[in-house]
Amino acid sequence: QIANQPFTRASIMIQRPGEELAKRTFPTLAMLKHLATTRGLGSLFLGLDAAILKTAPKYMVAVFIKDNMGQWLAPADESNRRAVLV
């Protein structure tokens, strides 16, 4: 999440109507450079707290369910190749 946030922010900023940087060859990189130079490196991570608050509970619930449901599921049949791959 932390590594992707600058790219998410840049791709959102490029979508503004009339954005000049969207016409460049590498618009996302141009927007990253523009944000870093005009607003500082912290601007690349604007919205990160909301993104983490949105995704962290989902992953915590998924891990909790996986850990607790594992005891209820039958073990995979080692002789069945398809069961082991899934």
Coordinates of C-alpha atoms in Angstrom, one line a residue:
Q1 CA 0.0 0.0 0.0
I2 CA 2.8 2.4 0.9
A3 CA 4.8 1.7 -2.2
N4 CA 1.7 2.1 -4.5
Q5 CA 0.3 5.3 -3.0
P6 CA 2.5 7.8 -5.0
F7 CA 1.5 6.1 -8.3
T8 CA -2.2 6.1 -7.2
R9 CA -2.0 9.8 -6.3
A10 CA -0.2 10.6 -9.6
S11 CA -2.8 8.7 -11.7
I12 CA -5.6 10.5 -10.0
M13 CA -4.0 13.9 -10.5
I14 CA -3.5 13.2 -14.3
Q15 CA -7.2 12.6 -14.7
R16 CA -8.1 16.3 -14.1
P17 CA -9.6 17.9 -17.2
G18 CA -7.1 19.9 -19.1
E19 CA -4.1 18.6 -17.2
E20 CA -1.0 19.4 -19.3
L21 CA 1.2 16.7 -17.8
A22 CA -1.3 14.0 -19.2
K23 CA 0.0 14.8 -22.7
R24 CA 3.6 13.8 -22.0
T25 CA 5.2 10.5 -23.0
F26 CA 5.3 9.2 -19.4
P27 CA 2.5 11.2 -17.7
T28 CA 2.7 9.4 -14.3
L29 CA 6.4 10.0 -13.9
A30 CA 5.9 13.6 -14.9
M31 CA 3.2 14.0 -12.3
L32 CA 5.3 12.4 -9.6
K33 CA 8.2 14.7 -10.4
H34 CA 5.8 17.7 -10.5
L35 CA 4.2 16.9 -7.1
A36 CA 7.6 16.2 -5.5
T37 CA 9.1 19.5 -6.7
T38 CA 6.1 21.8 -6.2
R39 CA 4.5 20.4 -3.1
G40 CA 7.2 18.2 -1.5
L41 CA 7.7 14.5 -1.1
G42 CA 4.9 14.3 1.5
S43 CA 2.4 15.2 -1.2
L44 CA 3.0 11.8 -2.9
F45 CA 1.6 10.1 0.2
L46 CA -1.5 12.2 0.6
G47 CA -4.4 10.0 1.3
L48 CA -2.3 7.1 2.6
D49 CA -3.9 7.0 6.0
A50 CA -7.4 6.6 4.4
A51 CA -6.1 3.9 2.1
I52 CA -4.6 1.9 5.0
L53 CA -7.7 2.4 7.1
K54 CA -9.8 1.1 4.2
T55 CA -7.7 -2.0 3.4
A56 CA -6.2 -3.1 6.7
P57 CA -9.4 -4.4 8.3
K58 CA -10.2 -6.4 5.1
Y59 CA -6.8 -8.2 5.3
M60 CA -7.1 -8.7 9.1
V61 CA -10.5 -10.4 8.7
A62 CA -9.3 -12.5 5.8
V63 CA -6.3 -13.8 7.8
F64 CA -8.5 -14.4 10.9
I65 CA -11.0 -16.4 8.8
K66 CA -8.2 -18.4 7.1
D67 CA -6.5 -19.2 10.4
N68 CA -9.7 -20.2 12.2
M69 CA -11.4 -22.1 9.3
G70 CA -8.3 -24.2 8.6
Q71 CA -9.2 -26.5 11.5
W72 CA -12.7 -27.1 10.0
L73 CA -11.5 -28.0 6.5
A74 CA -10.5 -31.5 5.6
P75 CA -6.8 -31.8 4.8
A76 CA -5.8 -31.9 1.1
D77 CA -5.4 -35.4 -0.4
E78 CA -1.7 -35.6 -1.1
S79 CA -2.2 -38.2 -3.8
N80 CA -4.6 -36.0 -5.8
R81 CA -2.4 -33.6 -7.7
R82 CA -5.3 -31.2 -8.4
A83 CA -6.3 -30.9 -4.8
V84 CA -2.7 -30.1 -3.8
L85 CA -2.5 -27.3 -6.5
V86 CA -5.7 -25.7 -5.5

